[in-house]
Coordinates of C-alpha atoms and ligand atoms in Angstrom, one line a residue:
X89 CA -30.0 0.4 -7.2
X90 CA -28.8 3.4 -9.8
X91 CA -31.1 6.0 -7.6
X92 CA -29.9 4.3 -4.2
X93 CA -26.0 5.2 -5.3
X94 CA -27.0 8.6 -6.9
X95 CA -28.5 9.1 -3.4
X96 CA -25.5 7.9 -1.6
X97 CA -23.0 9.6 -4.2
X98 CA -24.9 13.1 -3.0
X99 CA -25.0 12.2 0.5
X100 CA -21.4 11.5 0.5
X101 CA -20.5 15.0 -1.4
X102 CA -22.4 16.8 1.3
X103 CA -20.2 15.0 3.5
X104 CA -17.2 16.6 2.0
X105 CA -16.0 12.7 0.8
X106 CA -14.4 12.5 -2.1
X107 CA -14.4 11.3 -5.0
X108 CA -18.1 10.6 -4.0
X109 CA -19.4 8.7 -6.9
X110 CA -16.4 6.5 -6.9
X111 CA -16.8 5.6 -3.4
X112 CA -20.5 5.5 -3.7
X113 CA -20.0 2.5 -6.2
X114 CA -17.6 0.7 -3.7
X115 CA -19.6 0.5 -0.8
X116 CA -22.9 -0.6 -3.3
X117 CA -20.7 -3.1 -4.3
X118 CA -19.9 -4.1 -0.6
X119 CA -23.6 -3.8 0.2
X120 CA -24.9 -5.6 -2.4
X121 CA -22.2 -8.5 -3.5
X122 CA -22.5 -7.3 -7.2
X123 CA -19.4 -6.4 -8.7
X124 CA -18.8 -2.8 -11.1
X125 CA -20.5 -4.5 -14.4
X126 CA -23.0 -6.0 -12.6
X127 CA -24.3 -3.1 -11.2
X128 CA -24.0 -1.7 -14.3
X129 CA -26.2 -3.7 -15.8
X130 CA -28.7 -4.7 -12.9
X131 CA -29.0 -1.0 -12.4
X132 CA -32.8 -1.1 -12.4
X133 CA -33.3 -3.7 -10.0
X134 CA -34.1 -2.9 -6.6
X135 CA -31.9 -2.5 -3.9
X136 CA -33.9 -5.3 -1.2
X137 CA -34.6 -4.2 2.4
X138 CA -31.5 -6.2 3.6
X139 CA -29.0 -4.8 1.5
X140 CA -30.7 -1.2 1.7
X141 CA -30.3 -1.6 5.9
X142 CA -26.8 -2.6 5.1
X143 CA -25.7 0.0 2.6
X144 CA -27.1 2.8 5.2
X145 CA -24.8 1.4 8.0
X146 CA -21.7 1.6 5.6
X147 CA -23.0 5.0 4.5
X148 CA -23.0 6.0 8.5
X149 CA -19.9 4.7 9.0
X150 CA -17.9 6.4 6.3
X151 CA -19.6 9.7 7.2
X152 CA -18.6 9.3 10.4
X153 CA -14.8 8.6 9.2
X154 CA -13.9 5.2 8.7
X155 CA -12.1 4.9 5.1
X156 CA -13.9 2.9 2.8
X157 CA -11.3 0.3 2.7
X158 CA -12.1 -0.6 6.4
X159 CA -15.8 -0.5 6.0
X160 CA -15.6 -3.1 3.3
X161 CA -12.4 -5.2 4.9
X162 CA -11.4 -5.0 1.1
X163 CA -9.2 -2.7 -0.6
X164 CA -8.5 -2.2 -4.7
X165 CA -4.8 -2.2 -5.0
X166 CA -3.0 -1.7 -8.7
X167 CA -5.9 -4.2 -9.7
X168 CA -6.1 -6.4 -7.1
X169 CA -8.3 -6.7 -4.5
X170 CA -6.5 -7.1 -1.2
X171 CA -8.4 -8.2 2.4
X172 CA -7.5 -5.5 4.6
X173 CA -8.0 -5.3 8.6
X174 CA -7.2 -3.2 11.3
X175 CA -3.8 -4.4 11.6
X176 CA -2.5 -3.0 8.1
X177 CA -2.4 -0.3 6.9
X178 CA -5.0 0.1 4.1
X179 CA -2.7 0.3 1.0
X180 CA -2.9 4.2 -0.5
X181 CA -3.2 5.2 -4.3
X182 CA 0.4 6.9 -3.6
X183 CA 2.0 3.6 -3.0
X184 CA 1.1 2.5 -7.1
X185 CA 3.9 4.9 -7.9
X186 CA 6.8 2.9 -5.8
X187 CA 5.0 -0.4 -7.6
X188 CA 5.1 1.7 -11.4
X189 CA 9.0 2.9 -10.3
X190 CA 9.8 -0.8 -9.2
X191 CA 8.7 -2.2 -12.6
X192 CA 9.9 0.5 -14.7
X193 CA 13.3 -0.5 -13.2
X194 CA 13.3 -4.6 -13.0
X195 CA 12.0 -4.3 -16.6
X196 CA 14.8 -2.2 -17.6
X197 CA 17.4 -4.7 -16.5
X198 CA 15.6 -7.5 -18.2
X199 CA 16.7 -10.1 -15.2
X200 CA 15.4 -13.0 -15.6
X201 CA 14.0 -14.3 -12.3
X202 CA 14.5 -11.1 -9.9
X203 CA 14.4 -11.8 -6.3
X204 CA 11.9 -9.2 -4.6
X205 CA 12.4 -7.9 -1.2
X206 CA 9.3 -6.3 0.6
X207 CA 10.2 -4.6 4.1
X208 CA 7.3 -3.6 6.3
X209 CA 4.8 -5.3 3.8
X210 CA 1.5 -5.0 5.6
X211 CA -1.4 -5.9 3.6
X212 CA 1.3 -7.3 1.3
X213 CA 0.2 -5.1 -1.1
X214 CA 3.4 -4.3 -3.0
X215 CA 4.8 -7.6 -2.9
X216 CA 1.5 -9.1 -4.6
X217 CA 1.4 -6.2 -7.1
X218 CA 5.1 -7.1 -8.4
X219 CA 4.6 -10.4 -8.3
X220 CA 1.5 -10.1 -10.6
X221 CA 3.2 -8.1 -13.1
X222 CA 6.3 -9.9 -12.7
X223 CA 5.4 -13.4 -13.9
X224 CA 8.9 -14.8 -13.0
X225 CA 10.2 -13.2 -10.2
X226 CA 9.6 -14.6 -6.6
X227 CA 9.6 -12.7 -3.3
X228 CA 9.6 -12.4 0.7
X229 CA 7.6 -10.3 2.5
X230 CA 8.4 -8.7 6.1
X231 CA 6.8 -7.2 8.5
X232 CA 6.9 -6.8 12.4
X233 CA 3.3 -7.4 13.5
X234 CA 2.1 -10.8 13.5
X235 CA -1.1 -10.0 12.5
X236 CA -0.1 -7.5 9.3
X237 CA 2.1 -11.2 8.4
X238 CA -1.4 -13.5 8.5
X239 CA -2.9 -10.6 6.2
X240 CA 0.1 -10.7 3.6
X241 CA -0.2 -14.4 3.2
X242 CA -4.1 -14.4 2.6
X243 CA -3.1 -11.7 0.2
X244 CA -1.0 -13.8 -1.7
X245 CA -3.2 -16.7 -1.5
X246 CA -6.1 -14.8 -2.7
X247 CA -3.7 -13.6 -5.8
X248 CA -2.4 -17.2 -6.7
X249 CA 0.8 -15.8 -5.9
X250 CA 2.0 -17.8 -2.6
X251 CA 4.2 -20.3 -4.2
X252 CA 6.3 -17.9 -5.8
X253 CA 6.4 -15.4 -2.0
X254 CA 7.2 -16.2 1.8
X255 CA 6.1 -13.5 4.4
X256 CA 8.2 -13.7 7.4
X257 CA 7.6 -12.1 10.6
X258 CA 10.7 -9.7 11.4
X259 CA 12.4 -6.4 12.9
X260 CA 13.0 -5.4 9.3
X261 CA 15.8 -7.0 7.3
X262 CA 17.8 -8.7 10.6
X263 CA 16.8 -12.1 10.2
X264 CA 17.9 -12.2 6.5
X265 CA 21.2 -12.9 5.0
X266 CA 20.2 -13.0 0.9
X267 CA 20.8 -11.0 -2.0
X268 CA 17.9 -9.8 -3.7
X269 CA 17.4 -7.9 -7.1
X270 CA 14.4 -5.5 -5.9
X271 CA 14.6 -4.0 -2.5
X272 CA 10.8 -2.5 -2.1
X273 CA 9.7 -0.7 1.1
X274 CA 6.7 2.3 2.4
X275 CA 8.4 2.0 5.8
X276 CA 6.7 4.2 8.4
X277 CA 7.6 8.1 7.2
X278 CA 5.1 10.2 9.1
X279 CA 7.5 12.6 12.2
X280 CA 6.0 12.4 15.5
X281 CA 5.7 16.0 15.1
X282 CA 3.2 16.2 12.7
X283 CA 0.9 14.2 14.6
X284 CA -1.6 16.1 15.3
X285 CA -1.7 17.2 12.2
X286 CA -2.8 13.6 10.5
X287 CA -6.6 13.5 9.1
X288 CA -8.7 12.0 11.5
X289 CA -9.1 9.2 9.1
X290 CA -5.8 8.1 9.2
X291 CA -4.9 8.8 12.8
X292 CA -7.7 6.8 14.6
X293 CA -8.1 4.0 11.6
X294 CA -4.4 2.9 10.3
X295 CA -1.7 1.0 13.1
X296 CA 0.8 2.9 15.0
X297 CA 3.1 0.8 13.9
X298 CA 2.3 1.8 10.2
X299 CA 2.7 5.2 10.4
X300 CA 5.5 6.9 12.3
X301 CA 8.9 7.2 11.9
X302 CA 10.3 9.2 15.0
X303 CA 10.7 12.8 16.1
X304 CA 11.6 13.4 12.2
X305 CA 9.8 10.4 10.2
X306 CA 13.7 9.2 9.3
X307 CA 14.2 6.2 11.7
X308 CA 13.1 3.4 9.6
X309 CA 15.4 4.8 6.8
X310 CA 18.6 5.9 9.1
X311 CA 17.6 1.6 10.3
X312 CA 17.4 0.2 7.2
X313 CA 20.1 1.9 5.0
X314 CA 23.2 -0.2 6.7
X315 CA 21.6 -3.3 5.9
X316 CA 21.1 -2.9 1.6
X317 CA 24.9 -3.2 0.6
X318 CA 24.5 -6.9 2.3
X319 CA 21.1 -7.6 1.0
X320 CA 21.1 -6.0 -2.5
X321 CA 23.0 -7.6 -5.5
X322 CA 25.7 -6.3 -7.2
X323 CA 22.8 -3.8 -10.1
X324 CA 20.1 -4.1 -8.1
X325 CA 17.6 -1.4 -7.2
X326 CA 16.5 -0.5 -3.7
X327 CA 13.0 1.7 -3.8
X328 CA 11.3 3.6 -0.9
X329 CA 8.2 5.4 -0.9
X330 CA 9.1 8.7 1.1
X331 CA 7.3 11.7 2.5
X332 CA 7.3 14.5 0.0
X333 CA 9.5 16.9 1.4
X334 CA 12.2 13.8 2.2
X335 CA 13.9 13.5 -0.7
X336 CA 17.0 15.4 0.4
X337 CA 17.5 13.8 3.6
X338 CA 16.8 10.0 2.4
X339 CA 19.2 10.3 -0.5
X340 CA 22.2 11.9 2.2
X341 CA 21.1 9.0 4.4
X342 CA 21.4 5.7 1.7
X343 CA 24.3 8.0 -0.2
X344 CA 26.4 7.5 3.2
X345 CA 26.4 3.9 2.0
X346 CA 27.6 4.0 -1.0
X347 CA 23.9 4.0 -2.8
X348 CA 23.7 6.3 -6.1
X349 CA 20.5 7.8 -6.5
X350 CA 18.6 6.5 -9.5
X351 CA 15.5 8.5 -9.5
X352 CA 13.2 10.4 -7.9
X353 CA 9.6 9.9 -8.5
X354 CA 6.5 11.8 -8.2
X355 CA 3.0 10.7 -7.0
X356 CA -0.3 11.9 -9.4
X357 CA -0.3 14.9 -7.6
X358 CA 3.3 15.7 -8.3
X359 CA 5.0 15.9 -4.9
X360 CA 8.0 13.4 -4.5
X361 CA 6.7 10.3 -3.4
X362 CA 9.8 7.7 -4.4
X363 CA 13.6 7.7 -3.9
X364 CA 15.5 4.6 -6.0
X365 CA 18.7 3.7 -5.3
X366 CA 21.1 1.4 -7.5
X367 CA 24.1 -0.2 -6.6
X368 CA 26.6 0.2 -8.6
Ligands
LIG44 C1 3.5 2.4 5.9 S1 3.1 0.7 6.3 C2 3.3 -0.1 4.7 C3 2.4 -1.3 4.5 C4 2.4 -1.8 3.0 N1 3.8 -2.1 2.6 C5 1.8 -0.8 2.1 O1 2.5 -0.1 1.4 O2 0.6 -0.6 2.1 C6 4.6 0.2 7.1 C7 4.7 -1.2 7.6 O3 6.0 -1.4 8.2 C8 5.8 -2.3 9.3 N2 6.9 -2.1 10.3 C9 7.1 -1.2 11.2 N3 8.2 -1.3 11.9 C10 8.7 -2.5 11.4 C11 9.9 -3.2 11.7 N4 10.7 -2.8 12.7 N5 10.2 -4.3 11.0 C12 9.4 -4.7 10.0 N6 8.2 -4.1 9.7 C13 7.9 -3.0 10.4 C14 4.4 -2.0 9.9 O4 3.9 -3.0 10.6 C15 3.6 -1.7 8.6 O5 3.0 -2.8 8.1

C-alpha cells in the first residue's frame, strides 16, 4: 500500500494537484476502508486487486477534476468528517477561520448556553463544528435546498449532535422570529462577473445555489443584514465568511443597521476571509 500512494502522490503532482501526498492519503483511505494510522501501520500490506481497480478510478477521476471531497462523498471538516453530495457545497479549509472567529468570540462572552444560528448551512458543516466545540450551546440550521437540509441532518446525526440542532428548510432567516447569541453564515459571495473566472473544479462540481451572489456577490448580504437586529440578542455576534476584497462593502452594508464591526479576520493565506459584527 506505501508504494501504491507514493505512486499515486507522484501521479497526482504531475497532475498539478496539490498538496499531493495529502490527497494521495485520502483517496487510499477511501479506496481501501483503512483509516490514517492504519495505513500507517499496515503500510506493507498489499493493496488487493479490488481495492487497487478502485483506487485507479478515484485516481482518474480527481485527475480529470472532481475534488477529492466528491470522489469520496466524505469531507474532513475542523475534525469531523462530514457526508458530502452534490447538493452542498463541499465545506473549504477557508470556512475553519469563520468557525475559529465564532469561538474566539462565544468564548469571550462566557454565555452559558448560546443559541447558534447557521444561515445557508449546506453540509451543515459550521453548525456541527460549533456545536462540537461548544458543548452547551444548541443551534438551527437553514438552508434553501431541500436536499443541502437532508445532508445537514445526517451531518449532525453522524456527529451526535442532533438533539442539541434543528435544520430547517428556508429562504434565509424569513421563517424565524428568535433571538440567537451566534449568527454564523458563508452565504453565496462569488459576483456573476467573475464567473468565468472560477476553477473548473468548483464551477462544474459545487451547486449554483452555493456559489453566487449576484452581478456583485453582495445580494445575500444586502438580504440578510435587515433581518439581524430582530434575530440577534442584545451582545451577540453576527459572523460572515466574505470574499477577500469585500470587507469594505459588507461592513457599509450591516453598519447601515446599526451593526459595529468587531473584527475582521484573515484566512491562512492572509486575505480577509471574515467580517464580525456585534450588537451593541
Ligand atoms: C457557500 S454555501 C455554504 C454552505 C456551508 N455553510 C459551508 O460553509 O460549507 C451557501 C449555502 O447557502 C444556501 N442558500 C442559498 N440561498 C439561500 C437562501 N435564499 N436561503 C437559505 N439558504 C440559501 C445554499 O443552498 C448553500 O448551501
Amino acid at each position: 500500500m506505501a508504494q501504491a500512494r507514493k505512486l499515486l502522490a507522484s501521479a497526482l503532482a504531475d497532475a498539478g494537484k496539490e498538496p499531493a501526498a495529502l490527497e494521495a492519503r485520502h483517496l487510499l483511505e477511501g479506496a481501501s476502508g483503512l483509516n490514517s494510522l492504519e495505513l500507517l501501520t499496515r503500510g506493507d500490506e498489499p493493496l488487493g486487486l479490488e481495492r487497487a481497480e478502485r483506487l485507479q478510478r478515484f485516481m482518474e477521476c480527481r485527475i480529470a477534476g472532481a475534488p477529492v471531497g466528491r470522489i469520496l462523498g466524505r469531507s474532513g471538516f475542523y475534525g469531523l468528517d462530514l457526508l458530502v453530495t452534490p447538493d452542498v457545497l463541499d465545506p473549504r479549509a477557508d470556512t475553519e477561520t469563520l468557525v475559529n472567529a465564532a469561538l474566539d468570540f462565544a468564548r469571550s462572552r462566557r454565555w452559558t448556553q448560546p443559541k447558534i444560528l447557521d444561515l445557508g448551512t449546506g453540509s451543515g458543516a459550521i453548525l456541527c463544528a460549533l456545536l462540537d466545540a461548544l458543548p452547551d450551546a444548541t443551534g438551527i440550521g437553514v438552508d434553501l435546498s431541500p436536499s443541502a437540509c437532508r445532508i445537514a441532518q445526517a451531518n449532525l446525526a453522524r456527529c451526535g449532535l442532533a438533539n442539541r440542532a434543528s435544520i430547517m428548510c428556508g429562504n434565509w432567516a424569513e421563517a424565524l422570529l428568535g433571538a440567537f447569541d451566534l449568527i454564523v453564515s458563508n452565504p453565496p459571495y462569488i459576483a456573476l462577473t467573475e464567473k468565468s473566472e472560477l476553477a473548473e473544479e468548483v464551477a462544474d462540481h459545487d451547486p449554483a445555489l452555493a456559489l453566487y451572489g449576484g452581478s456583485d456577490g453582495l445580494d445575500c448580504y444586502r438580504r440578510l443584514a435587515p433581518d439581524l437586529p430582530r434575530l440577534l440578542k442584545p451582545g451577540g455576534g453576527a459572523l460572515f465568511e466574505i470574499g477577500w476584497r469585500q470587507a469594505a462593502d459588507v461592513a457599509n452594508i450591516f453598519e447601515a443597521e446599526g451593526l459595529g464591526v468587531a473584527e475582521v479576520a484573515r484566512d491562512s493565506g492572509g486575505r480577509d476571509r471574515v467580517i464580525a459584527f456585534s450588537r451593541p
